[in-house]
Every structure is written in structure tokens, then in C-alpha cells.
CSV table of C-alpha atoms in Angstrom, one decimal:
chain,number,residue,atom,x,y,z
A,27,UNK,CA,54.3,-10.7,-99.7
A,28,UNK,CA,52.7,-14.3,-98.6
A,29,UNK,CA,50.5,-15.1,-100.9
A,30,UNK,CA,49.6,-18.2,-98.8
A,31,UNK,CA,49.1,-15.8,-95.3
A,32,UNK,CA,46.8,-13.3,-97.3
A,33,UNK,CA,44.9,-16.1,-98.9
A,34,UNK,CA,44.0,-17.9,-95.5
A,35,UNK,CA,42.8,-14.4,-94.1
A,36,UNK,CA,41.0,-13.5,-96.7
A,37,UNK,CA,39.0,-16.5,-96.5
A,38,UNK,CA,38.6,-15.4,-93.1
A,39,UNK,CA,38.1,-11.9,-93.1
A,40,UNK,CA,34.2,-10.8,-93.2
A,41,UNK,CA,33.0,-8.6,-95.3
A,42,UNK,CA,32.9,-5.3,-94.1
A,43,UNK,CA,29.1,-4.8,-94.5
A,44,UNK,CA,28.8,-7.3,-92.1
A,45,UNK,CA,31.4,-5.8,-89.5
A,46,UNK,CA,29.3,-4.1,-87.2
A,47,UNK,CA,25.4,-4.4,-86.8
A,48,UNK,CA,23.8,-0.9,-85.8
A,49,UNK,CA,20.7,-0.6,-83.8
A,50,UNK,CA,21.1,-4.2,-82.3
A,51,UNK,CA,17.8,-6.1,-80.8
A,52,UNK,CA,18.0,-5.8,-76.8
A,53,UNK,CA,15.3,-8.3,-76.3
A,54,UNK,CA,15.9,-10.7,-73.5
A,55,UNK,CA,14.0,-13.6,-72.8
A,56,UNK,CA,12.4,-13.3,-69.1
A,57,UNK,CA,12.3,-15.5,-66.3
A,58,UNK,CA,9.4,-17.8,-66.7
A,59,UNK,CA,8.3,-21.1,-64.8
A,60,UNK,CA,8.7,-24.7,-66.3
A,61,UNK,CA,5.2,-25.2,-68.3
A,62,UNK,CA,3.9,-28.7,-69.3
A,63,UNK,CA,1.0,-28.7,-71.6
A,64,UNK,CA,-0.5,-31.7,-71.3
A,65,UNK,CA,-2.6,-34.6,-73.5
A,66,UNK,CA,-3.4,-31.8,-76.5
A,67,UNK,CA,-3.6,-32.3,-79.8
A,68,UNK,CA,0.1,-31.5,-81.6
A,69,UNK,CA,0.4,-29.7,-84.9
A,70,UNK,CA,3.7,-30.1,-85.1
A,71,UNK,CA,4.9,-27.3,-88.0
A,72,UNK,CA,6.2,-30.1,-89.8
A,73,UNK,CA,3.3,-31.7,-91.8
A,74,UNK,CA,2.3,-34.0,-88.9
A,75,UNK,CA,0.3,-34.3,-85.8
A,76,UNK,CA,0.6,-35.7,-82.4
A,77,UNK,CA,-2.3,-36.8,-80.6
A,78,UNK,CA,-2.3,-36.6,-76.7
A,79,UNK,CA,1.1,-35.7,-76.4
A,80,UNK,CA,2.6,-33.2,-73.9
A,81,UNK,CA,5.1,-30.6,-74.6
A,82,UNK,CA,7.3,-29.2,-71.5
A,83,UNK,CA,8.1,-25.3,-72.3
A,84,UNK,CA,11.4,-24.4,-70.3
A,85,UNK,CA,13.9,-22.0,-69.8
A,86,UNK,CA,12.2,-20.3,-73.0
A,87,UNK,CA,12.4,-23.2,-75.3
A,88,UNK,CA,10.8,-26.5,-76.2
A,89,UNK,CA,12.3,-29.0,-73.5
A,90,UNK,CA,10.4,-32.2,-74.5
A,91,UNK,CA,7.5,-33.3,-76.6
A,92,UNK,CA,6.3,-36.8,-76.0
A,93,UNK,CA,3.3,-39.0,-74.5
A,94,UNK,CA,2.9,-38.9,-70.7
A,95,UNK,CA,5.6,-37.1,-69.7
A,96,UNK,CA,6.1,-36.0,-65.8
A,97,UNK,CA,5.2,-33.0,-64.7
A,98,UNK,CA,8.5,-31.7,-63.3
A,99,UNK,CA,8.4,-30.6,-59.6
A,100,UNK,CA,8.8,-26.6,-60.5
A,101,UNK,CA,6.2,-26.8,-63.3
A,102,UNK,CA,2.6,-25.2,-64.3
A,103,UNK,CA,0.2,-28.2,-65.7
A,104,UNK,CA,-2.1,-26.8,-68.6
A,105,UNK,CA,-4.3,-29.5,-69.3
A,106,UNK,CA,-5.0,-29.5,-73.2
A,107,UNK,CA,-7.4,-32.4,-73.7
A,108,UNK,CA,-9.6,-31.4,-76.5
A,109,UNK,CA,-7.6,-28.7,-77.3
A,110,UNK,CA,-5.0,-28.2,-80.4
A,111,UNK,CA,-1.7,-26.7,-79.7
A,112,UNK,CA,0.5,-25.0,-82.9
A,113,UNK,CA,3.6,-23.2,-83.0
A,114,UNK,CA,2.8,-19.4,-83.4
A,115,UNK,CA,1.9,-17.8,-85.5
A,116,UNK,CA,3.6,-15.8,-88.0
A,117,UNK,CA,2.9,-12.9,-90.2
A,118,UNK,CA,5.6,-12.2,-93.0
A,119,UNK,CA,3.6,-9.4,-94.3
A,120,UNK,CA,3.0,-6.5,-91.4
A,121,UNK,CA,3.0,-2.9,-91.3
A,122,UNK,CA,2.1,-3.0,-87.8
A,123,UNK,CA,3.9,0.4,-86.1
A,124,UNK,CA,4.6,1.7,-89.6
A,125,UNK,CA,1.3,2.8,-89.7
A,126,UNK,CA,-0.1,2.9,-86.2
A,127,UNK,CA,-3.1,3.1,-84.8
A,128,UNK,CA,-5.4,5.6,-84.3
A,129,UNK,CA,-4.5,6.0,-88.0
A,130,UNK,CA,-3.7,9.6,-88.0
A,131,UNK,CA,-1.6,11.6,-90.6
A,132,UNK,CA,1.3,11.8,-88.3
A,133,UNK,CA,1.3,7.6,-88.0
A,134,UNK,CA,1.4,7.7,-92.0
A,135,UNK,CA,5.3,6.0,-91.7
A,136,UNK,CA,5.6,3.1,-94.4
A,137,UNK,CA,6.1,5.0,-97.4
A,138,UNK,CA,9.1,7.2,-97.9
A,139,UNK,CA,8.0,8.2,-101.6
A,140,UNK,CA,10.5,10.7,-102.1
A,141,UNK,CA,12.6,8.4,-104.7
A,142,UNK,CA,11.7,5.3,-106.4
A,143,UNK,CA,14.6,3.4,-105.3
A,144,UNK,CA,15.1,4.2,-101.4
A,145,UNK,CA,17.0,1.3,-99.7
A,146,UNK,CA,18.4,3.7,-97.5
A,147,UNK,CA,15.6,3.4,-95.4
A,148,UNK,CA,14.6,0.9,-92.6
A,149,UNK,CA,10.9,0.0,-91.1
A,150,UNK,CA,12.3,-0.3,-87.8
A,151,UNK,CA,13.2,3.7,-87.8
A,152,UNK,CA,9.6,4.4,-88.0
A,153,UNK,CA,8.0,1.5,-86.2
A,154,UNK,CA,6.7,2.5,-82.7
A,155,UNK,CA,6.0,-0.2,-80.3
A,156,UNK,CA,2.8,1.5,-78.9
A,157,UNK,CA,0.5,-0.1,-81.8
A,158,UNK,CA,-2.2,-1.5,-80.2
A,159,UNK,CA,-2.5,-3.8,-83.4
A,160,UNK,CA,0.5,-5.9,-81.7
A,161,UNK,CA,-2.4,-6.6,-79.0
A,162,UNK,CA,-4.7,-7.3,-81.2
A,163,UNK,CA,-2.1,-9.4,-83.0
A,164,UNK,CA,-1.0,-11.1,-80.2
A,165,UNK,CA,-4.7,-12.3,-78.8
A,166,UNK,CA,-5.1,-14.1,-82.0
A,167,UNK,CA,-1.9,-16.5,-81.5
A,168,UNK,CA,0.4,-14.2,-83.7
A,169,UNK,CA,4.2,-14.3,-82.2
A,170,UNK,CA,6.3,-13.1,-84.5
A,171,UNK,CA,6.0,-10.8,-87.4
A,172,UNK,CA,8.4,-9.3,-90.4
A,173,UNK,CA,7.4,-5.3,-90.6
A,174,UNK,CA,7.7,-4.2,-94.1
A,175,UNK,CA,7.8,-0.7,-95.5
A,176,UNK,CA,4.5,0.2,-98.5
A,177,UNK,CA,4.5,-0.4,-101.8
A,178,UNK,CA,5.1,3.0,-103.5
A,179,UNK,CA,8.7,2.1,-104.5
A,180,UNK,CA,10.6,0.2,-106.8
A,181,UNK,CA,12.8,-0.6,-103.4
A,182,UNK,CA,11.0,0.3,-100.3
A,183,UNK,CA,13.8,-0.1,-97.8
A,184,UNK,CA,14.8,-2.9,-95.3
A,185,UNK,CA,12.3,-4.9,-93.3
A,186,UNK,CA,12.7,-5.8,-89.8
A,187,UNK,CA,11.5,-8.9,-87.6
A,188,UNK,CA,10.2,-8.9,-84.3
A,189,UNK,CA,8.7,-11.0,-81.1
A,190,UNK,CA,5.1,-9.7,-80.7
A,191,UNK,CA,5.7,-8.5,-77.1
A,192,UNK,CA,4.8,-5.6,-75.1
A,193,UNK,CA,7.6,-3.2,-75.2
A,194,UNK,CA,8.8,0.7,-75.0
A,195,UNK,CA,11.6,0.3,-77.5
A,196,UNK,CA,11.4,-1.3,-81.1
A,197,UNK,CA,15.2,-3.0,-80.4
A,198,UNK,CA,13.5,-4.5,-77.1
A,199,UNK,CA,11.1,-6.1,-80.2
A,200,UNK,CA,13.9,-7.5,-82.5
A,201,UNK,CA,14.4,-10.9,-83.4
A,202,UNK,CA,17.6,-11.5,-82.5
A,203,UNK,CA,19.8,-12.9,-85.0
A,204,UNK,CA,16.9,-12.5,-87.3
A,205,UNK,CA,18.0,-11.0,-91.2
A,206,UNK,CA,17.0,-8.2,-92.6
A,207,UNK,CA,14.7,-8.1,-95.4
A,208,UNK,CA,14.4,-5.6,-98.4
A,209,UNK,CA,11.0,-4.6,-99.5
A,210,UNK,CA,10.9,-4.5,-103.5
A,211,UNK,CA,7.6,-3.8,-105.3
A,212,UNK,CA,6.6,-4.5,-109.0
A,213,UNK,CA,3.5,-3.6,-110.8
A,214,UNK,CA,0.7,-0.3,-110.4
A,215,UNK,CA,2.0,0.9,-107.4
A,216,UNK,CA,5.8,2.7,-108.3
A,217,UNK,CA,4.4,3.6,-111.7
A,218,UNK,CA,1.2,5.6,-110.2
A,219,UNK,CA,3.2,7.0,-107.7
A,220,UNK,CA,6.0,8.9,-110.0
A,221,UNK,CA,4.3,8.2,-113.1
A,222,UNK,CA,1.5,10.4,-112.0
A,223,UNK,CA,4.1,13.0,-111.5
A,224,UNK,CA,5.8,13.1,-115.0
A,225,UNK,CA,8.6,11.0,-113.4
A,226,UNK,CA,10.0,7.3,-114.0
A,227,UNK,CA,9.2,5.1,-113.4
A,228,UNK,CA,6.0,5.7,-115.6
A,229,UNK,CA,5.8,2.1,-117.0
A,230,UNK,CA,6.3,-1.6,-116.4
A,231,UNK,CA,9.7,-1.2,-118.2
A,232,UNK,CA,11.0,2.2,-116.4
A,233,UNK,CA,10.2,-0.2,-113.4
A,234,UNK,CA,12.9,-2.8,-114.6
A,235,UNK,CA,15.1,-0.4,-115.8
A,236,UNK,CA,14.8,1.2,-112.4
A,237,UNK,CA,16.0,-1.9,-110.5
A,238,UNK,CA,18.7,-2.7,-112.9
A,239,UNK,CA,20.2,0.7,-112.7
A,240,UNK,CA,19.9,0.1,-108.6
A,241,UNK,CA,21.7,-3.7,-108.8
A,242,UNK,CA,24.2,-2.4,-111.3
A,243,UNK,CA,25.3,0.6,-109.2
A,244,UNK,CA,25.3,-2.5,-106.0
A,245,UNK,CA,28.0,-4.6,-107.9
A,246,UNK,CA,30.0,-1.7,-108.8
A,247,UNK,CA,29.9,-0.8,-104.7
A,248,UNK,CA,30.3,-4.5,-104.2
A,249,UNK,CA,33.4,-4.8,-106.3
A,250,UNK,CA,35.2,-1.3,-104.7
A,251,UNK,CA,34.3,-2.8,-101.0
A,252,UNK,CA,36.3,-6.4,-101.9
A,253,UNK,CA,39.0,-4.3,-103.4
A,254,UNK,CA,39.4,-2.3,-100.5
A,255,UNK,CA,39.4,-5.8,-98.4
A,256,UNK,CA,42.3,-7.7,-100.8
A,257,UNK,CA,44.4,-4.5,-100.6
A,258,UNK,CA,43.8,-3.6,-96.6
A,259,UNK,CA,44.9,-7.6,-96.5
A,260,UNK,CA,47.5,-7.6,-98.3
A,261,UNK,CA,48.9,-4.1,-96.2
A,262,UNK,CA,48.7,-5.5,-93.3
A,263,UNK,CA,50.0,-9.3,-94.7
A,264,UNK,CA,53.3,-7.0,-95.3
A,265,UNK,CA,56.3,-6.0,-93.3
A,266,UNK,CA,55.7,-3.1,-91.6
A,267,UNK,CA,58.8,-1.3,-92.9
A,268,UNK,CA,57.7,-2.1,-96.9
A,269,UNK,CA,53.7,-1.3,-97.3
A,270,UNK,CA,53.7,2.6,-97.2
A,271,UNK,CA,50.2,3.7,-96.4
A,272,UNK,CA,47.4,2.3,-95.5
A,273,UNK,CA,44.5,2.2,-98.2
A,274,UNK,CA,41.2,4.2,-97.8
A,275,UNK,CA,38.1,2.6,-97.6
A,276,UNK,CA,35.6,3.5,-99.9
A,277,UNK,CA,33.1,6.1,-98.8
A,278,UNK,CA,29.8,4.4,-97.0
A,279,UNK,CA,26.6,4.7,-99.3
A,280,UNK,CA,23.4,3.6,-97.0
A,281,UNK,CA,21.3,2.8,-100.2
A,282,UNK,CA,23.9,0.5,-101.7
A,283,UNK,CA,25.3,-1.1,-98.4
A,284,UNK,CA,21.6,-2.6,-98.4
A,285,UNK,CA,21.7,-3.8,-101.8
A,286,UNK,CA,25.4,-5.0,-101.1
A,287,UNK,CA,23.3,-7.1,-98.4
A,288,UNK,CA,21.2,-8.6,-100.9
A,289,UNK,CA,24.0,-9.5,-103.3
A,290,UNK,CA,25.8,-11.3,-100.7
A,291,UNK,CA,23.0,-13.4,-99.6
A,292,UNK,CA,23.0,-11.2,-96.6
A,293,UNK,CA,19.3,-9.6,-96.7
A,294,UNK,CA,16.4,-11.3,-97.8
A,295,UNK,CA,14.7,-10.0,-100.4
A,296,UNK,CA,10.4,-9.8,-100.3
A,297,UNK,CA,8.9,-8.6,-103.3
A,298,UNK,CA,5.2,-6.9,-104.0
A,299,UNK,CA,4.4,-8.5,-107.4
A,300,UNK,CA,0.5,-9.6,-108.2
A,301,UNK,CA,1.0,-11.3,-111.8
A,302,UNK,CA,2.4,-14.0,-113.0
A,303,UNK,CA,4.7,-12.6,-116.2
A,304,UNK,CA,6.0,-9.7,-113.9
A,305,UNK,CA,7.3,-12.3,-111.0
A,306,UNK,CA,8.5,-14.5,-113.7
A,307,UNK,CA,10.1,-11.0,-114.5
A,308,UNK,CA,11.7,-10.1,-111.3
A,309,UNK,CA,13.0,-13.6,-111.0
A,310,UNK,CA,15.1,-13.3,-114.3
A,311,UNK,CA,16.3,-9.6,-112.9
A,312,UNK,CA,17.2,-11.8,-109.3
A,313,UNK,CA,19.1,-14.2,-112.2
A,314,UNK,CA,20.6,-11.8,-114.3
A,315,UNK,CA,22.5,-10.1,-110.3
A,316,UNK,CA,22.9,-13.5,-109.1
A,317,UNK,CA,20.7,-12.8,-105.9
A,318,UNK,CA,17.4,-14.9,-104.7
A,319,UNK,CA,14.0,-13.7,-104.3
A,320,UNK,CA,12.8,-15.5,-101.1
A,321,UNK,CA,9.5,-14.3,-101.4
A,322,UNK,CA,6.7,-13.0,-103.8
A,323,UNK,CA,3.8,-11.3,-101.6
A,324,UNK,CA,0.2,-11.0,-102.5
A,325,UNK,CA,0.6,-12.9,-105.9
A,326,UNK,CA,-2.5,-13.7,-107.1
A,327,UNK,CA,-1.1,-14.9,-110.8
A,328,UNK,CA,1.2,-17.2,-108.5
A,329,UNK,CA,-0.8,-20.5,-109.2
A,330,UNK,CA,0.7,-20.1,-113.1
A,331,UNK,CA,3.7,-20.7,-112.4
A,332,UNK,CA,4.0,-22.7,-109.0
A,333,UNK,CA,5.9,-25.0,-110.8
A,334,UNK,CA,8.5,-22.1,-110.8
A,335,UNK,CA,8.2,-20.5,-107.9
A,336,UNK,CA,9.0,-23.9,-106.1
A,337,UNK,CA,12.4,-24.6,-108.6
A,338,UNK,CA,13.5,-20.9,-107.8
A,339,UNK,CA,13.0,-21.8,-104.1
A,340,UNK,CA,10.7,-18.9,-104.2
A,341,UNK,CA,7.8,-18.6,-101.5
A,342,UNK,CA,4.9,-17.4,-101.9
A,343,UNK,CA,2.7,-15.5,-99.3
A,344,UNK,CA,-1.2,-15.1,-100.6
A,345,UNK,CA,-3.9,-14.0,-99.5
A,346,UNK,CA,-6.9,-16.7,-99.1
A,347,UNK,CA,-9.6,-14.4,-101.2
A,348,UNK,CA,-8.7,-11.3,-102.0
A,349,UNK,CA,-8.0,-9.6,-105.6
A,350,UNK,CA,-10.2,-7.3,-108.3
A,351,UNK,CA,-9.2,-4.6,-106.3
A,352,UNK,CA,-6.9,-3.1,-108.8
A,353,UNK,CA,-5.8,-4.4,-112.6
A,354,UNK,CA,-2.7,-6.4,-111.9
A,355,UNK,CA,-5.3,-8.3,-109.0
A,356,UNK,CA,-7.9,-9.4,-111.5
A,357,UNK,CA,-7.0,-12.3,-112.0
A,358,UNK,CA,-6.8,-14.4,-108.7
A,359,UNK,CA,-8.7,-17.6,-108.1
A,360,UNK,CA,-9.5,-19.2,-104.7
A,361,UNK,CA,-7.5,-21.8,-105.2
A,362,UNK,CA,-4.2,-20.1,-105.1
A,363,UNK,CA,-2.8,-20.6,-102.1
A,364,UNK,CA,-3.8,-24.3,-102.2
A,365,UNK,CA,-2.7,-24.7,-106.0
A,366,UNK,CA,1.1,-23.1,-105.0
A,367,UNK,CA,1.5,-25.7,-102.2
A,368,UNK,CA,0.6,-28.3,-104.2
A,369,UNK,CA,3.6,-27.8,-106.5
A,370,UNK,CA,6.7,-30.2,-105.2
A,371,UNK,CA,9.2,-28.3,-102.9
A,372,UNK,CA,6.8,-25.8,-102.8
A,373,UNK,CA,6.1,-22.8,-99.7
A,374,UNK,CA,3.1,-21.2,-99.5
A,375,UNK,CA,2.2,-18.5,-96.9
A,376,UNK,CA,-0.9,-17.1,-95.7
A,377,UNK,CA,0.1,-13.4,-94.6
A,378,UNK,CA,-2.2,-10.4,-94.1
A,379,UNK,CA,-0.5,-6.5,-95.0
A,380,UNK,CA,-3.6,-5.9,-93.0
A,381,UNK,CA,-4.5,-4.8,-89.0
A,382,UNK,CA,-7.5,-6.8,-89.1
A,383,UNK,CA,-6.6,-9.4,-91.2
A,384,UNK,CA,-3.3,-10.1,-88.6
A,385,UNK,CA,-5.9,-10.9,-86.0
A,386,UNK,CA,-7.3,-14.0,-87.8
A,387,UNK,CA,-4.6,-15.8,-89.9
A,388,UNK,CA,-6.2,-19.0,-88.7
A,389,UNK,CA,-9.4,-18.5,-90.6
A,390,UNK,CA,-7.5,-17.1,-93.6
A,391,UNK,CA,-5.5,-20.7,-93.9
A,392,UNK,CA,-9.0,-22.1,-93.2
A,393,UNK,CA,-10.3,-20.7,-96.1
A,394,UNK,CA,-8.1,-21.5,-98.3
A,395,UNK,CA,-7.7,-25.0,-97.1
A,396,UNK,CA,-11.3,-25.4,-97.6
A,397,UNK,CA,-11.0,-24.1,-101.1
A,398,UNK,CA,-7.9,-26.8,-102.0
A,399,UNK,CA,-10.9,-29.0,-100.7
A,400,UNK,CA,-13.2,-28.6,-102.7
A,401,UNK,CA,-10.6,-28.8,-106.0
A,402,UNK,CA,-9.8,-32.4,-104.6
A,403,UNK,CA,-6.3,-31.6,-102.9
A,404,UNK,CA,-7.6,-33.0,-99.5
A,405,UNK,CA,-5.3,-30.5,-97.4
A,406,UNK,CA,-5.1,-31.3,-93.5
A,407,UNK,CA,-5.0,-29.2,-90.5
A,408,UNK,CA,-1.2,-30.3,-90.2
A,409,UNK,CA,-0.7,-29.8,-93.5
A,410,UNK,CA,-1.8,-26.3,-93.8
A,411,UNK,CA,-0.6,-25.2,-90.2
A,412,UNK,CA,2.6,-24.6,-91.9
A,413,UNK,CA,1.6,-21.9,-94.1
A,414,UNK,CA,1.1,-19.9,-90.7
A,415,UNK,CA,4.4,-21.5,-89.3
A,416,UNK,CA,6.8,-23.3,-90.8
A,417,UNK,CA,6.9,-21.7,-93.7
A,418,UNK,CA,6.4,-18.4,-93.2
A,419,UNK,CA,9.5,-19.0,-90.2
A,420,UNK,CA,11.4,-20.5,-94.0
A,421,UNK,CA,10.5,-17.4,-95.4
A,422,UNK,CA,12.0,-14.6,-92.6
A,423,UNK,CA,14.7,-16.4,-92.1
A,424,UNK,CA,14.0,-17.9,-88.8
A,425,UNK,CA,13.3,-21.3,-89.6
A,426,UNK,CA,16.3,-22.7,-87.1
A,427,UNK,CA,14.5,-21.2,-84.3
A,428,UNK,CA,10.6,-21.0,-84.4
A,429,UNK,CA,8.1,-22.3,-86.8
A,430,UNK,CA,7.5,-25.9,-85.3
A,431,UNK,CA,7.6,-27.6,-82.1
A,432,UNK,CA,10.7,-29.5,-82.0
A,433,UNK,CA,12.7,-30.1,-78.9
A,434,UNK,CA,15.0,-27.4,-78.6
A,435,UNK,CA,13.3,-24.3,-80.3
A,436,UNK,CA,12.1,-21.4,-79.1
A,437,UNK,CA,9.2,-21.9,-76.8
A,438,UNK,CA,6.0,-20.2,-79.1
A,439,UNK,CA,3.1,-22.2,-79.2
A,440,UNK,CA,-0.7,-21.8,-78.9
A,441,UNK,CA,-3.1,-23.0,-77.2
A,442,UNK,CA,-6.5,-23.3,-78.8
A,443,UNK,CA,-9.8,-23.9,-77.7
A,444,UNK,CA,-10.7,-26.8,-80.4
A,445,UNK,CA,-9.3,-26.8,-83.8
A,446,UNK,CA,-7.5,-23.6,-85.0
A,447,UNK,CA,-9.2,-23.9,-88.7
A,448,UNK,CA,-12.6,-23.6,-87.3
A,449,UNK,CA,-14.7,-20.0,-87.3
A,450,UNK,CA,-15.0,-20.8,-83.4
A,451,UNK,CA,-11.7,-21.3,-82.9
A,452,UNK,CA,-9.8,-19.1,-80.3
A,453,UNK,CA,-6.1,-18.7,-79.0
A,454,UNK,CA,-6.6,-19.2,-75.2
A,455,UNK,CA,-3.6,-18.8,-74.1
A,456,UNK,CA,-0.4,-17.9,-76.0
A,457,UNK,CA,3.5,-18.6,-74.7
A,458,UNK,CA,6.5,-16.3,-76.1
A,459,UNK,CA,10.0,-17.7,-75.5
A,460,UNK,CA,8.1,-20.4,-72.4
A,461,UNK,CA,6.6,-17.1,-71.5
A,462,UNK,CA,2.9,-16.6,-70.8
A,463,UNK,CA,1.9,-13.1,-73.0
A,464,UNK,CA,-1.9,-13.9,-73.4
A,465,UNK,CA,-4.6,-15.7,-71.8
A,466,UNK,CA,-8.0,-15.1,-72.8
A,467,UNK,CA,-9.2,-16.3,-69.0
A,468,UNK,CA,-7.0,-14.2,-67.2
A,469,UNK,CA,-7.5,-10.2,-67.8
A,470,UNK,CA,-4.2,-9.8,-66.1
A,471,UNK,CA,-2.6,-11.1,-68.9
A,472,UNK,CA,-4.0,-8.7,-71.5
A,473,UNK,CA,-1.5,-6.0,-72.2
A,474,UNK,CA,-2.9,-2.6,-73.1
A,475,UNK,CA,-0.9,-0.1,-75.0
A,476,UNK,CA,-0.5,3.7,-74.0
A,477,UNK,CA,-3.0,4.6,-76.4
A,478,UNK,CA,-5.7,2.4,-74.8
A,479,UNK,CA,-5.3,3.4,-71.4
A,480,UNK,CA,-8.8,4.5,-69.9
A,481,UNK,CA,-10.7,2.3,-72.5
A,482,UNK,CA,-12.0,-0.8,-70.4
A,483,UNK,CA,-10.6,-4.0,-70.5
A,484,UNK,CA,-13.8,-5.4,-70.4
A,485,UNK,CA,-13.2,-5.2,-74.6
A,486,UNK,CA,-12.5,-8.7,-75.5
A,487,UNK,CA,-9.3,-9.3,-78.0
């Protein structure tokens, strides 16, 4: 046996779990005319601002950002003077499509409440792309979103990141190359759903026991997969006459496949959790099993552990001012998001978890900014826009593609009629991969979902 050869092959061998990804994206960047947006105030998304800047979109990408760019002969020029250009907004917590409108029982596809841990289910297999909420969100400047399962289960299943484009299939919306997310939930929801049935979990300690059991099983699964890989590589490295029978792979388990993806760092954990002490417990759980929680969602007490979250590289996706609707959501404050943002190396995000809230994420961020400023934090628009763009892109693993207005990134941008943090702000034009997907002044650009056909387009988004 050639040990050196085995070592090299092992080092280069991809994990079995990443060999093939089923249900691949079929999203295609459409052909589009180059666009020069001229003389706009640009909130870059990285904390900086450009005045009177020009931005050129070409071939689906941001091609140039500068002052006084010459307009290419084939470009459509859009006047941006007096307006504000931002990256496309990203909602990291949406249930559009899995709880599609109209809200009928037959559209309740977000919670697989048949067992407390269901990592085997994928939100994309519930996603109805005909939800008119996608159109309304686009009119609010939302160009990408992560769609998650609900929070009834300790481990609710995989989430999916999509481009907010009209499509007949979810695959045609699926953000190419975006990693999967895993929805987890702590606190009241799982123990209420199952405890009231006399089943586990019934308590918070039952919750944690449920997570630990699931990840212990996943560790064994990973060890079996790795052992098979080692045996397979050794078998392939031996001379044919000496190597015997080919090793048999372990049986594939859909639930453990997902958790193994978490342990391997391929799937990002998004954890519904309200209380500071419970978030700290979940961070310890992650340390016990060697994975990272990418973001806590809802986190009304995140301000109590802002430094801890920043030190762990964990984002906090939050509402501006919604709490008190149940005991675990009791101790919120209006400055929550601003205080989280103030911690060094923090990652604060505004999320919606709502088909209405997603239409005005900019105004939710404006409220959080105002509360922070009243607390003396002096938050600027160029700083606050990160909560909806760069930080959100980081949390769902697509920061190298979207979230800031930089040359080479995907041309997902929004032109606002003025300050996007004003109550009077409206997204005038929305481009996704350089293609104009919404123009407030051109009703022909407004997509209508099938369920809305026959309704008057005069209803302004």
C-alpha cells in the first residue's frame, strides 16, 4: 500500500456528502441593457457613502463605480440626482412561499410538526413561487432572501436562499452557490408543541437533551462516512489483485446528512432564540459539537450578550421594536439592535419574519437607527444600511456575491426616491443581476402572481 498516495488522495477527496447536490439551481442571469445610474448618493453597504457617484451595471455585474463616468454608447442612463442608491435588500428570515398567500390551510407548509427534530425536511420542497408576497417584497427593494422552515421543532429543517425573481419553479429562484441554512429553535415553541402532547421536549432541559442526542448521532454518522472514505481510498490505491471486495458505503440518512453538513461547516445554523441565557446555552452546545451558530434570529435579549455574540462571530437578526408577545420575548428594549451593532466586530441584522414587514425593511431599520441615536450612538445611514445588506449577506453565506456596491459583485441594487430611512422613502427602481425587475413609474414592469390575475394593477405595491 502506498501510504503517501493514500494521504494525497484523502486530502483531495471531497466529502461524500458534497459529492452531488440534488435539486440544483436553474436560475439564469437574464440578458440586459447596460445601465449607468448617474449622480446618485451611494450607500455602499460597507459603512461608507459616495456623493454624486455613478454606477455602471453591465452583464449582470457592477462594472464601475466612480464620479463622472462616461456613459457607454449602448447604456441606458438613469438620472440619480437627489436619489439614493443602495445594494439590494436581503431578508435573512422569511417564510414567503412556505406560508404562501392567500393564507389557507392548504398553504401551511412551513412546520413539519411530526417530530421534534426534522433536519431531513427542506423548506424548498414546500416553496410555492406563486406567492404574491415575492412581488410586494421586490417593490420594497428586497432582492434576495433566506426562506426558513417554522420554529415548532428543535431542528426544523433546511432553509433556502433565493433571488427574488418571478419564476414558475423554486429552482429558477435558487441563489446559485448559496449554502444551505439549518433552522433550529430554542425556548417555548418546541416544548409547547410537543410538551402539550405529553411528549419530549416538555422543558428547556428536554430541548437541550434533544439537540445533544441529534448531534451525537450526527457525529457517529460522520465517523462512519469518514471511515468508509478512508477504506475506499485505500482500496483504490491497492493493486487490483490484492485489494479484495470494494468497501460498502454506510446507509444514507437524510436527517443525519443535514446535521453532518453542519458539523463539516457546509450548512449554516440559523437559530430562533429569544433569551440571553438560552442563546449562551446554544453557543456552548455548538462548542460541544464543534460547529458555529451563524446567526440567532429574534433575540430580543441579544443586547445583554452583545460582546459574547461578537466574540463568537455570531450575527443577531432582530426586529426593531417587537417583543412582549410571550414570556420568552418579555425583556426587549428599543435599543436592542443598536446596542448589538455597537459591539466590536458585531453583525447586527434587521429581519422580517413577516410577509408585511419584508415590504418595509428600510423603515424597520430606520426605527432601530432612531432608537440608537436617541441613546447617543450616532448611527449614520451608511452604517445602518449594512443591517439590511452586507451583514445579511454575510449571515447567509453570499457576501462575496452581493450586499455591497463593489465592482465585480452581482448587480442587485435599488434606487430610492430619497433617504431610504425616511417614512416617505419608496424604492423607485430595483435591478437584480443588472435586469430591471421593478420600476414604480412603469406599471408594465410590475409582475403579478397567478393568484392575483384579474385584480387591478392600479393597486400600488
